[in-house]
PDB file of C-alpha atoms in Angstrom:
ATOM      1  CA  MET A 615       0.123   0.024  -0.077  1.00 47.00           C
ATOM      2  CA  PHE A 616       1.366   3.297  -0.928  1.00 46.00           C
ATOM      3  CA  LEU A 617       1.167   6.618   1.027  1.00 45.00           C
ATOM      4  CA  LYS A 618       0.442   9.589  -0.785  1.00 45.00           C
ATOM      5  CA  ALA A 619       2.630  12.843  -0.809  1.00 43.00           C
ATOM      6  CA  SER A 620      -0.308  14.795   0.369  1.00 42.00           C
ATOM      7  CA  LEU A 621      -0.304  13.200   3.620  1.00 40.00           C
ATOM      8  CA  PHE A 622       2.824  15.297   4.679  1.00 37.00           C
ATOM      9  CA  PRO A 623       2.604  18.963   5.721  1.00 41.00           C
ATOM     10  CA  THR A 624       5.033  20.094   3.062  1.00 41.00           C
ATOM     11  CA  ARG A 625       5.127  20.110  -0.477  1.00 40.00           C
ATOM     12  CA  CYS A 626       6.944  17.011  -1.896  1.00 40.00           C
ATOM     13  CA  SER A 627       8.063  15.874  -5.505  1.00 40.00           C
ATOM     14  CA  ALA A 628       7.585  12.498  -6.824  1.00 42.00           C
ATOM     15  CA  ARG A 629      10.794  11.190  -5.340  1.00 40.00           C
ATOM     16  CA  TYR A 630       9.347  11.475  -1.753  1.00 36.00           C
ATOM     17  CA  LEU A 631       6.822   8.823  -2.150  1.00 43.00           C
ATOM     18  CA  VAL A 632       7.427   5.835   0.361  1.00 44.00           C
ATOM     19  CA  SER A 633       6.311   2.275   0.297  1.00 50.00           C
ATOM     20  CA  SER A 634       6.020   1.758   4.209  1.00 57.00           C
ATOM     21  CA  PRO A 635       4.735   3.607   7.113  1.00 58.00           C
ATOM     22  CA  LEU A 636       8.158   3.053   8.891  1.00 57.00           C
ATOM     23  CA  LYS A 637       9.999   4.928   5.981  1.00 53.00           C
ATOM     24  CA  ALA A 638       7.119   7.634   5.998  1.00 54.00           C
ATOM     25  CA  LEU A 639       7.598   8.257   9.961  1.00 58.00           C
ATOM     26  CA  ALA A 640      11.494   8.668   8.913  1.00 57.00           C
ATOM     27  CA  LEU A 641      10.911  11.058   6.191  1.00 51.00           C
ATOM     28  CA  GLN A 642       8.613  13.209   8.310  1.00 60.00           C
ATOM     29  CA  GLU A 643      11.401  13.307  10.874  1.00 63.00           C
ATOM     30  CA  GLU A 644      13.669  14.587   8.279  1.00 57.00           C
ATOM     31  CA  VAL A 645      11.492  17.320   7.211  1.00 46.00           C
ATOM     32  CA  LEU A 646      11.084  18.458  10.515  1.00 53.00           C
ATOM     33  CA  GLN A 647      14.814  18.795  11.320  1.00 55.00           C
ATOM     34  CA  SER A 648      15.260  20.616   8.017  1.00 48.00           C
ATOM     35  CA  ARG A 649      12.362  22.859   9.026  1.00 48.00           C
ATOM     36  CA  THR A 650      13.833  23.589  12.520  1.00 50.00           C
ATOM     37  CA  TYR A 651      17.291  24.249  10.893  1.00 44.00           C
ATOM     38  CA  HIS A 652      16.031  26.852   8.160  1.00 43.00           C
ATOM     39  CA  GLN A 653      13.914  28.585  11.018  1.00 47.00           C
ATOM     40  CA  SER A 654      16.735  28.940  13.116  1.00 47.00           C
ATOM     41  CA  MET A 655      19.159  30.637  10.276  1.00 42.00           C
ATOM     42  CA  PRO A 656      17.989  34.263  11.117  1.00 42.00           C
ATOM     43  CA  ASP A 657      18.981  33.750  14.849  1.00 44.00           C
ATOM     44  CA  GLN A 658      22.314  32.351  13.513  1.00 45.00           C
ATOM     45  CA  ARG A 659      22.782  35.468  11.273  1.00 43.00           C
ATOM     46  CA  GLN A 660      21.771  37.740  14.158  1.00 40.00           C
ATOM     47  CA  LYS A 661      24.296  36.340  16.340  1.00 45.00           C
ATOM     48  CA  ALA A 662      26.839  36.483  13.591  1.00 46.00           C
ATOM     49  CA  SER A 663      26.422  40.346  13.225  1.00 52.00           C
ATOM     50  CA  LYS A 664      26.695  41.009  16.884  1.00 70.00           C
ATOM     51  CA  GLN A 665      30.389  41.887  15.689  1.00 77.00           C
ATOM     52  CA  PRO A 666      30.097  45.802  16.403  1.00 88.00           C
ATOM     53  CA  GLN A 667      30.980  48.154  13.380  1.00 92.00           C
ATOM     54  CA  TYR A 668      32.955  51.215  14.279  1.00 96.00           C
ATOM     55  CA  ILE A 669      33.645  54.535  12.642  1.00 96.00           C
ATOM     56  CA  ALA A 670      36.643  56.871  13.070  1.00 96.00           C
ATOM     57  CA  LEU A 671      37.626  60.450  11.626  1.00 96.00           C
ATOM     58  CA  VAL A 672      40.414  62.984  12.464  1.00 97.00           C
ATOM     59  CA  ALA A 673      39.278  66.450  13.164  1.00 96.00           C
ATOM     60  CA  LEU A 674      40.657  69.681  14.544  1.00 94.00           C
ATOM     61  CA  LEU A 675      38.543  70.790  17.455  1.00 89.00           C
ATOM     62  CA  PHE A 676      38.469  74.688  17.312  1.00 89.00           C
ATOM     63  CA  ASP A 677      41.010  76.136  19.696  1.00 89.00           C
ATOM     64  CA  PRO A 678      40.677  79.854  19.556  1.00 90.00           C
ATOM     65  CA  ALA A 679      43.920  82.011  19.086  1.00 90.00           C
ATOM     66  CA  GLY A 680      43.159  84.782  21.348  1.00 90.00           C
ATOM     67  CA  PRO A 681      40.645  86.308  23.546  1.00 90.00           C
ATOM     68  CA  GLU A 682      38.889  87.917  20.667  1.00 90.00           C
ATOM     69  CA  ASP A 683      38.445  84.724  18.943  1.00 92.00           C
ATOM     70  CA  GLU A 684      36.876  83.084  21.828  1.00 90.00           C
ATOM     71  CA  ASN A 685      34.211  85.936  21.941  1.00 89.00           C
ATOM     72  CA  ARG A 686      33.630  85.375  18.221  1.00 91.00           C
ATOM     73  CA  ILE A 687      33.324  81.628  18.646  1.00 90.00           C
ATOM     74  CA  LYS A 688      30.579  82.001  21.366  1.00 91.00           C
ATOM     75  CA  ALA A 689      28.425  83.734  18.638  1.00 94.00           C
ATOM     76  CA  ILE A 690      29.338  81.046  16.106  1.00 95.00           C
ATOM     77  CA  GLN A 691      28.056  78.395  18.690  1.00 94.00           C
ATOM     78  CA  GLU A 692      24.654  80.558  19.032  1.00 95.00           C
ATOM     79  CA  LEU A 693      24.355  80.362  15.424  1.00 96.00           C
ATOM     80  CA  ARG A 694      24.961  76.579  15.125  1.00 96.00           C
ATOM     81  CA  GLU A 695      22.561  75.879  17.842  1.00 96.00           C
ATOM     82  CA  GLY A 696      19.926  77.092  15.812  1.00 96.00           C
ATOM     83  CA  HIS A 697      20.581  76.071  12.383  1.00 96.00           C
ATOM     84  CA  ASP A 698      23.469  72.876  12.628  1.00 96.00           C
ATOM     85  CA  LYS A 699      21.917  69.402  12.924  1.00 95.00           C
ATOM     86  CA  ALA A 700      25.113  68.016  14.481  1.00 94.00           C
ATOM     87  CA  ALA A 701      25.438  71.003  16.967  1.00 94.00           C
ATOM     88  CA  ASN A 702      24.471  68.503  19.941  1.00 93.00           C
ATOM     89  CA  ARG A 703      26.885  66.213  18.868  1.00 93.00           C
ATOM     90  CA  TRP A 704      29.976  68.333  17.661  1.00 95.00           C
ATOM     91  CA  ALA A 705      31.851  71.295  18.976  1.00 94.00           C
ATOM     92  CA  PRO A 706      32.990  73.763  16.251  1.00 94.00           C
ATOM     93  CA  HIS A 707      35.606  71.778  14.317  1.00 95.00           C
ATOM     94  CA  VAL A 708      37.300  71.295  10.935  1.00 96.00           C
ATOM     95  CA  THR A 709      37.505  67.617   9.746  1.00 96.00           C
ATOM     96  CA  ILE A 710      40.828  66.559   8.527  1.00 96.00           C
ATOM     97  CA  VAL A 711      39.532  63.108   7.639  1.00 94.00           C
ATOM     98  CA  PRO A 712      35.898  62.644   7.030  1.00 94.00           C
ATOM     99  CA  PRO A 713      34.310  59.343   8.812  1.00 94.00           C
ATOM    100  CA  PHE A 714      35.358  56.031   7.601  1.00 94.00           C
ATOM    101  CA  ASP A 715      34.368  52.469   8.530  1.00 93.00           C
ATOM    102  CA  VAL A 716      37.308  51.044  10.317  1.00 94.00           C
ATOM    103  CA  ARG A 717      38.744  47.472   9.219  1.00 90.00           C
ATOM    104  CA  TYR A 718      39.785  45.357  12.459  1.00 90.00           C
ATOM    105  CA  GLU A 719      40.365  41.865  13.035  1.00 84.00           C
ATOM    106  CA  GLU A 720      36.960  40.264  14.259  1.00 76.00           C
ATOM    107  CA  GLY A 721      37.538  38.238  17.599  1.00 67.00           C
ATOM    108  CA  PRO A 722      35.255  35.865  19.445  1.00 57.00           C
ATOM    109  CA  VAL A 723      31.510  37.318  19.666  1.00 48.00           C
ATOM    110  CA  GLU A 724      30.548  37.961  23.418  1.00 47.00           C
ATOM    111  CA  ASP A 725      26.929  38.075  24.301  1.00 42.00           C
ATOM    112  CA  GLU A 726      27.657  40.932  26.327  1.00 41.00           C
ATOM    113  CA  LEU A 727      30.025  43.598  25.229  1.00 45.00           C
ATOM    114  CA  PRO A 728      30.670  46.319  27.671  1.00 46.00           C
ATOM    115  CA  ILE A 729      29.954  49.864  26.487  1.00 47.00           C
ATOM    116  CA  PRO A 730      32.344  52.592  27.823  1.00 48.00           C
ATOM    117  CA  GLU A 731      30.120  55.367  29.049  1.00 46.00           C
ATOM    118  CA  GLN A 732      30.470  58.346  26.904  1.00 46.00           C
ATOM    119  CA  THR A 733      29.769  61.448  28.677  1.00 46.00           C
ATOM    120  CA  ALA A 734      30.164  64.966  27.163  1.00 42.00           C
ATOM    121  CA  GLY A 735      33.448  66.593  28.790  1.00 44.00           C
ATOM    122  CA  THR A 736      32.044  70.228  28.902  1.00 42.00           C
ATOM    123  CA  ASP A 737      29.681  72.415  30.546  1.00 35.00           C
ATOM    124  CA  SER A 738      27.461  75.049  28.731  1.00 33.00           C
ATOM    125  CA  SER A 739      30.190  77.366  29.118  1.00 35.00           C
ATOM    126  CA  GLY A 740      33.232  74.981  27.377  1.00 39.00           C
ATOM    127  CA  VAL A 741      34.721  74.447  30.613  1.00 37.00           C
ATOM    128  CA  ARG A 742      36.610  71.091  30.564  1.00 40.00           C
ATOM    129  CA  SER A 743      35.009  68.526  32.916  1.00 39.00           C
ATOM    130  CA  THR A 744      36.436  66.087  35.327  1.00 40.00           C
ATOM    131  CA  SER A 745      35.119  63.057  33.250  1.00 47.00           C
ATOM    132  CA  SER A 746      38.029  60.665  32.294  1.00 75.00           C
ATOM    133  CA  THR A 747      36.756  60.750  28.667  1.00 85.00           C
ATOM    134  CA  TYR A 748      36.537  63.386  26.103  1.00 88.00           C
ATOM    135  CA  THR A 749      33.858  63.895  23.311  1.00 91.00           C
ATOM    136  CA  SER A 750      33.415  65.730  19.984  1.00 92.00           C
ATOM    137  CA  LEU A 751      31.448  68.374  22.147  1.00 89.00           C
ATOM    138  CA  ASP A 752      34.715  69.223  24.296  1.00 80.00           C
ATOM    139  CA  LEU A 753      35.896  72.759  23.909  1.00 63.00           C
ATOM    140  CA  ARG A 754      39.643  72.535  25.333  1.00 61.00           C
ATOM    141  CA  ALA A 755      41.900  75.039  25.327  1.00 53.00           C
ATOM    142  CA  SER A 756      45.336  73.471  24.405  1.00 52.00           C
ATOM    143  CA  SER A 757      48.460  74.007  26.374  1.00 55.00           C
ATOM    144  CA  PRO A 758      52.249  73.173  25.410  1.00 55.00           C
ATOM    145  CA  GLU A 759      52.822  72.282  29.039  1.00 57.00           C
ATOM    146  CA  THR A 760      49.897  69.724  29.183  1.00 68.00           C
ATOM    147  CA  GLU A 761      50.484  66.196  27.722  1.00 77.00           C
ATOM    148  CA  PRO A 762      48.247  65.199  24.844  1.00 83.00           C
ATOM    149  CA  TYR A 763      45.154  63.267  25.899  1.00 89.00           C
ATOM    150  CA  ARG A 764      44.710  59.677  25.526  1.00 91.00           C
ATOM    151  CA  LEU A 765      41.833  57.640  26.133  1.00 93.00           C
ATOM    152  CA  PRO A 766      42.460  55.443  29.534  1.00 92.00           C
ATOM    153  CA  GLU A 767      43.480  52.201  29.097  1.00 92.00           C
ATOM    154  CA  ASP A 768      40.973  50.564  31.208  1.00 91.00           C
ATOM    155  CA  ILE A 769      38.146  52.303  28.860  1.00 92.00           C
ATOM    156  CA  ARG A 770      40.082  50.984  25.919  1.00 93.00           C
ATOM    157  CA  ALA A 771      39.900  47.472  27.345  1.00 91.00           C
ATOM    158  CA  ALA A 772      36.212  47.555  26.901  1.00 91.00           C
ATOM    159  CA  TYR A 773      36.312  47.389  23.354  1.00 94.00           C
ATOM    160  CA  PRO A 774      37.288  44.639  20.889  1.00 93.00           C
ATOM    161  CA  PRO A 775      41.167  43.688  20.780  1.00 94.00           C
ATOM    162  CA  GLY A 776      40.858  43.987  17.048  1.00 94.00           C
ATOM    163  CA  LEU A 777      39.659  47.417  17.306  1.00 95.00           C
ATOM    164  CA  LYS A 778      42.104  48.820  19.835  1.00 95.00           C
ATOM    165  CA  ALA A 779      44.913  47.149  17.545  1.00 94.00           C
ATOM    166  CA  ALA A 780      43.799  48.966  14.237  1.00 95.00           C
ATOM    167  CA  LEU A 781      43.186  52.281  16.165  1.00 96.00           C
ATOM    168  CA  GLY A 782      46.894  51.835  17.819  1.00 95.00           C
ATOM    169  CA  THR A 783      48.307  51.379  14.526  1.00 95.00           C
ATOM    170  CA  PHE A 784      46.715  54.367  13.054  1.00 96.00           C
ATOM    171  CA  GLU A 785      47.780  56.435  15.843  1.00 95.00           C
ATOM    172  CA  GLU A 786      51.497  55.288  15.625  1.00 96.00           C
ATOM    173  CA  HIS A 787      51.364  56.182  11.854  1.00 96.00           C
ATOM    174  CA  ILE A 788      49.894  59.346  12.304  1.00 96.00           C
ATOM    175  CA  GLU A 789      52.364  60.376  15.136  1.00 95.00           C
ATOM    176  CA  LYS A 790      55.485  59.607  12.820  1.00 96.00           C
ATOM    177  CA  ALA A 791      53.890  61.545  10.012  1.00 96.00           C
ATOM    178  CA  VAL A 792      53.390  64.835  11.844  1.00 96.00           C
ATOM    179  CA  SER A 793      56.728  64.825  13.889  1.00 95.00           C
ATOM    180  CA  SER A 794      57.792  67.327  11.448  1.00 94.00           C
ATOM    181  CA  ILE A 795      55.123  69.653  11.148  1.00 95.00           C
ATOM    182  CA  PRO A 796      55.271  72.588  13.676  1.00 95.00           C
ATOM    183  CA  PRO A 797      52.269  74.365  15.359  1.00 94.00           C
ATOM    184  CA  SER A 798      50.789  77.422  13.551  1.00 93.00           C
ATOM    185  CA  GLN A 799      47.432  79.380  13.047  1.00 92.00           C
ATOM    186  CA  VAL A 800      44.782  79.392  10.244  1.00 92.00           C
ATOM    187  CA  LEU A 801      42.387  82.289   9.278  1.00 92.00           C
ATOM    188  CA  LEU A 802      38.575  81.720   8.576  1.00 94.00           C
ATOM    189  CA  ASP A 803      37.795  84.816   6.848  1.00 92.00           C
ATOM    190  CA  GLU A 804      35.061  83.763   4.365  1.00 94.00           C
ATOM    191  CA  VAL A 805      31.712  82.400   4.406  1.00 96.00           C
ATOM    192  CA  GLY A 806      30.650  80.008   1.924  1.00 95.00           C
ATOM    193  CA  PHE A 807      28.298  76.901   1.175  1.00 95.00           C
ATOM    194  CA  PHE A 808      28.095  73.614  -0.442  1.00 92.00           C
ATOM    195  CA  PRO A 809      24.967  73.102  -2.494  1.00 90.00           C
ATOM    196  CA  LEU A 810      23.729  69.598  -1.689  1.00 86.00           C
ATOM    197  CA  ARG A 811      20.649  67.662  -3.377  1.00 85.00           C
ATOM    198  CA  ALA A 812      18.102  68.678  -0.425  1.00 88.00           C
ATOM    199  CA  TYR A 813      19.744  71.733   1.345  1.00 92.00           C
ATOM    200  CA  HIS A 814      22.764  73.934   1.378  1.00 94.00           C
ATOM    201  CA  THR A 815      25.669  73.606   4.114  1.00 96.00           C
ATOM    202  CA  ILE A 816      26.960  77.093   5.237  1.00 97.00           C
ATOM    203  CA  HIS A 817      30.419  77.431   6.695  1.00 97.00           C
ATOM    204  CA  ILE A 818      33.363  79.673   7.159  1.00 96.00           C
ATOM    205  CA  ARG A 819      36.398  78.774   5.490  1.00 94.00           C
ATOM    206  CA  PRO A 820      40.005  80.233   4.616  1.00 92.00           C
ATOM    207  CA  SER A 821      39.800  82.557   1.651  1.00 84.00           C
ATOM    208  CA  LEU A 822      41.823  82.043  -1.476  1.00 70.00           C
ATOM    209  CA  ASN A 823      44.275  84.978   0.239  1.00 65.00           C
ATOM    210  CA  ASP A 824      44.936  82.453   2.823  1.00 65.00           C
ATOM    211  CA  PRO A 825      45.306  79.076   1.204  1.00 62.00           C
ATOM    212  CA  ALA A 826      45.406  77.302   4.768  1.00 75.00           C
ATOM    213  CA  GLU A 827      48.695  75.856   4.023  1.00 87.00           C
ATOM    214  CA  PRO A 828      49.192  74.521   7.802  1.00 90.00           C
ATOM    215  CA  LEU A 829      45.611  72.672   7.217  1.00 93.00           C
ATOM    216  CA  HIS A 830      46.886  71.029   4.103  1.00 93.00           C
ATOM    217  CA  ARG A 831      50.091  69.994   5.301  1.00 93.00           C
ATOM    218  CA  LEU A 832      48.257  68.032   8.194  1.00 95.00           C
ATOM    219  CA  TRP A 833      45.598  66.659   5.699  1.00 94.00           C
ATOM    220  CA  SER A 834      48.424  65.543   3.487  1.00 94.00           C
ATOM    221  CA  ALA A 835      50.421  63.680   6.471  1.00 95.00           C
ATOM    222  CA  VAL A 836      47.099  62.152   8.197  1.00 95.00           C
ATOM    223  CA  SER A 837      45.781  61.085   4.555  1.00 92.00           C
ATOM    224  CA  SER A 838      49.194  59.033   4.093  1.00 92.00           C
ATOM    225  CA  SER A 839      49.052  57.599   7.567  1.00 93.00           C
ATOM    226  CA  LEU A 840      45.262  56.328   6.783  1.00 90.00           C
ATOM    227  CA  ASP A 841      46.546  54.467   3.388  1.00 88.00           C
ATOM    228  CA  SER A 842      49.713  53.078   5.129  1.00 87.00           C
ATOM    229  CA  SER A 843      47.907  51.823   8.496  1.00 86.00           C
ATOM    230  CA  ALA A 844      45.309  49.962   6.274  1.00 84.00           C
ATOM    231  CA  ILE A 845      42.667  50.719   8.689  1.00 85.00           C
ATOM    232  CA  GLN A 846      40.059  52.080   6.182  1.00 83.00           C
ATOM    233  CA  MET A 847      37.424  49.837   4.664  1.00 75.00           C
ATOM    234  CA  LYS A 848      37.023  50.121   1.092  1.00 65.00           C
ATOM    235  CA  GLN A 849      35.184  53.399   0.286  1.00 59.00           C
ATOM    236  CA  PRO A 850      32.923  54.050  -2.682  1.00 52.00           C
ATOM    237  CA  ALA A 851      34.644  54.917  -5.857  1.00 48.00           C
ATOM    238  CA  LYS A 852      32.625  58.202  -5.906  1.00 46.00           C
ATOM    239  CA  ARG A 853      34.682  59.606  -2.771  1.00 48.00           C
ATOM    240  CA  ALA A 854      37.534  61.748  -3.979  1.00 50.00           C
ATOM    241  CA  ARG A 855      40.844  61.356  -2.307  1.00 57.00           C
ATOM    242  CA  GLY A 856      42.966  63.895  -4.190  1.00 61.00           C
ATOM    243  CA  PRO A 857      44.424  67.189  -2.987  1.00 60.00           C
ATOM    244  CA  GLN A 858      41.603  69.195  -4.321  1.00 71.00           C
ATOM    245  CA  SER A 859      39.184  67.074  -2.474  1.00 79.00           C
ATOM    246  CA  PHE A 860      40.171  68.639   0.928  1.00 89.00           C
ATOM    247  CA  LYS A 861      38.199  71.755   1.486  1.00 91.00           C
ATOM    248  CA  PRO A 862      38.893  72.888   5.120  1.00 93.00           C
ATOM    249  CA  HIS A 863      35.748  74.765   6.576  1.00 95.00           C
ATOM    250  CA  LEU A 864      33.869  74.989   9.859  1.00 96.00           C
ATOM    251  CA  THR A 865      30.194  74.195   9.408  1.00 97.00           C
ATOM    252  CA  LEU A 866      27.540  76.852  10.617  1.00 97.00           C
ATOM    253  CA  GLY A 867      24.236  75.088   9.514  1.00 96.00           C
ATOM    254  CA  GLN A 868      21.908  73.695   6.815  1.00 97.00           C
ATOM    255  CA  SER A 869      19.476  75.716   5.010  1.00 95.00           C
ATOM    256  CA  ALA A 870      16.561  74.207   2.772  1.00 93.00           C
ATOM    257  CA  THR A 871      15.390  77.677   1.436  1.00 94.00           C
ATOM    258  CA  GLY A 872      17.505  80.648  -0.204  1.00 93.00           C
ATOM    259  CA  GLN A 873      15.980  82.890   2.349  1.00 95.00           C
ATOM    260  CA  GLU A 874      17.439  80.722   5.243  1.00 95.00           C
ATOM    261  CA  LYS A 875      20.711  80.513   3.559  1.00 95.00           C
ATOM    262  CA  GLY A 876      21.183  84.123   2.995  1.00 96.00           C
ATOM    263  CA  SER A 877      20.200  84.934   6.531  1.00 96.00           C
ATOM    264  CA  ILE A 878      22.689  82.268   8.021  1.00 97.00           C
ATOM    265  CA  MET A 879      25.432  83.857   5.562  1.00 97.00           C
ATOM    266  CA  ASN A 880      24.901  87.498   6.479  1.00 97.00           C
ATOM    267  CA  ARG A 881      24.717  86.597  10.153  1.00 96.00           C
ATOM    268  CA  ALA A 882      28.183  84.835   9.898  1.00 96.00           C
ATOM    269  CA  LYS A 883      29.627  87.771   7.975  1.00 96.00           C
ATOM    270  CA  ALA A 884      28.804  89.997  10.638  1.00 96.00           C
ATOM    271  CA  ILE A 885      30.775  87.863  13.173  1.00 94.00           C
ATOM    272  CA  ILE A 886      33.987  87.853  11.391  1.00 93.00           C
ATOM    273  CA  GLU A 887      33.775  91.271   9.379  1.00 89.00           C
ATOM    274  CA  THR A 888      35.828  93.244  11.108  1.00 87.00           C
ATOM    275  CA  GLN A 889      38.436  90.387  12.059  1.00 89.00           C
ATOM    276  CA  PRO A 890      38.589  86.908  10.636  1.00 90.00           C
ATOM    277  CA  LEU A 891      38.451  84.226  12.993  1.00 92.00           C
ATOM    278  CA  SER A 892      41.938  82.618  13.998  1.00 93.00           C
ATOM    279  CA  CYS A 893      42.188  78.959  15.118  1.00 92.00           C
ATOM    280  CA  LYS A 894      45.254  77.517  16.403  1.00 92.00           C
ATOM    281  CA  VAL A 895      46.564  74.523  14.443  1.00 93.00           C
ATOM    282  CA  GLU A 896      48.565  72.827  17.444  1.00 92.00           C
ATOM    283  CA  ARG A 897      46.545  69.670  18.376  1.00 92.00           C
ATOM    284  CA  PHE A 898      44.142  67.483  16.558  1.00 95.00           C
ATOM    285  CA  GLN A 899      42.229  64.390  17.637  1.00 96.00           C
ATOM    286  CA  LEU A 900      41.438  61.095  16.368  1.00 97.00           C
ATOM    287  CA  LEU A 901      38.033  60.217  17.298  1.00 97.00           C
ATOM    288  CA  PHE A 902      35.597  56.940  17.137  1.00 97.00           C
ATOM    289  CA  LYS A 903      32.359  55.633  17.918  1.00 96.00           C
ATOM    290  CA  ASN A 904      29.967  52.616  17.425  1.00 95.00           C
ATOM    291  CA  LYS A 905      28.318  52.779  14.108  1.00 93.00           C
ATOM    292  CA  SER A 906      24.908  51.778  15.524  1.00 92.00           C
ATOM    293  CA  GLN A 907      25.168  54.310  18.251  1.00 89.00           C
ATOM    294  CA  SER A 908      23.776  58.213  18.010  1.00 88.00           C
ATOM    295  CA  GLY A 909      25.384  60.857  20.004  1.00 90.00           C
ATOM    296  CA  PRO A 910      28.936  62.525  19.866  1.00 94.00           C
ATOM    297  CA  TYR A 911      32.357  60.527  19.070  1.00 96.00           C
ATOM    298  CA  LEU A 912      35.114  59.475  21.774  1.00 95.00           C
ATOM    299  CA  VAL A 913      38.307  60.981  21.563  1.00 95.00           C
ATOM    300  CA  TRP A 914      40.895  58.118  21.199  1.00 96.00           C
ATOM    301  CA  ARG A 915      43.712  60.128  21.162  1.00 94.00           C
ATOM    302  CA  ASP A 916      45.018  63.881  21.034  1.00 93.00           C
ATOM    303  CA  PHE A 917      48.059  64.816  18.891  1.00 95.00           C
ATOM    304  CA  SER A 918      50.222  67.752  19.663  1.00 92.00           C
ATOM    305  CA  LEU A 919      52.333  69.317  17.143  1.00 93.00           C
ATOM    306  CA  LYS A 920      55.929  70.251  18.465  1.00 85.00           C
ATOM    307  CA  LYS A 921      58.107  73.116  17.635  1.00 76.00           C
ATOM    308  CA  ALA A 922      61.363  72.692  15.514  1.00 59.00           C
ATOM    309  CA  GLU A 923      63.452  73.108  18.539  1.00 55.00           C
ATOM    310  CA  ALA A 924      61.437  70.526  20.667  1.00 52.00           C
ATOM    311  CA  VAL A 925      61.758  68.044  17.627  1.00 49.00           C
ATOM    312  CA  ASN A 926      65.530  68.364  17.296  1.00 50.00           C
ATOM    313  CA  SER A 927      66.178  68.369  21.098  1.00 49.00           C
TER     314      SER A 927
END
């Protein structure tokens, strides 16, 4: 007596026809095992995807060159708070290397990966806090007498070993590449904008009269470190990498209309019309964060540019 394929809870082809109840039971068990395996695949994929992804960048957090610049940066902050969508995540800054996906060796996936506390390191007045971590929200005055900040080892230990190794290699390459670059200053004396598809990004930048050579030297050194350390995941082909692609600027905000763009630009021009905004190029930062988390970046390392006599001593 033959059992029909329609007795089974799954759609079967002719090769699944069986000639005995015992074989029918064996086939049912096989089908159930197969179904259980495929139902578990999403869980397996989810477990495999627990390996966190991180992004990093290099930036020059704005450091006023004098008291007048400190007053103007307060006005810049007020302007950003009303128009810049990143004002709650970033202090005024110039991006040296834009965000990139960090490539690192994946280790064993743990069910519970500790997440270090990321607390903004300044209050509303820009005063340095007592926290052991600093973020992209920090406004910190640099001083040649103080050692550059480095994320404490006990906090670094909470991150995947492969990430620590990758960022550690990158910081070593950066340190060597910038060893011959002296500290300097740069003037931000022109208001401009980048036209994007949905809005305009308004910023202040060095004018053509001041080509921002210190920033270009810094960009060239750090970019070469990015390549030599092999820390960067493969980027889309559309991202330009040549010298012409580096356009140093300090973002003020975004505008969806021409009227709003004009208003932001006029306010910015009023801030710098009597005297350009002067920024120290003495310290810059390597920052990172978990790609799945919102909020500010965490400072991995401060880098300090040394004067020529300090380098030769």
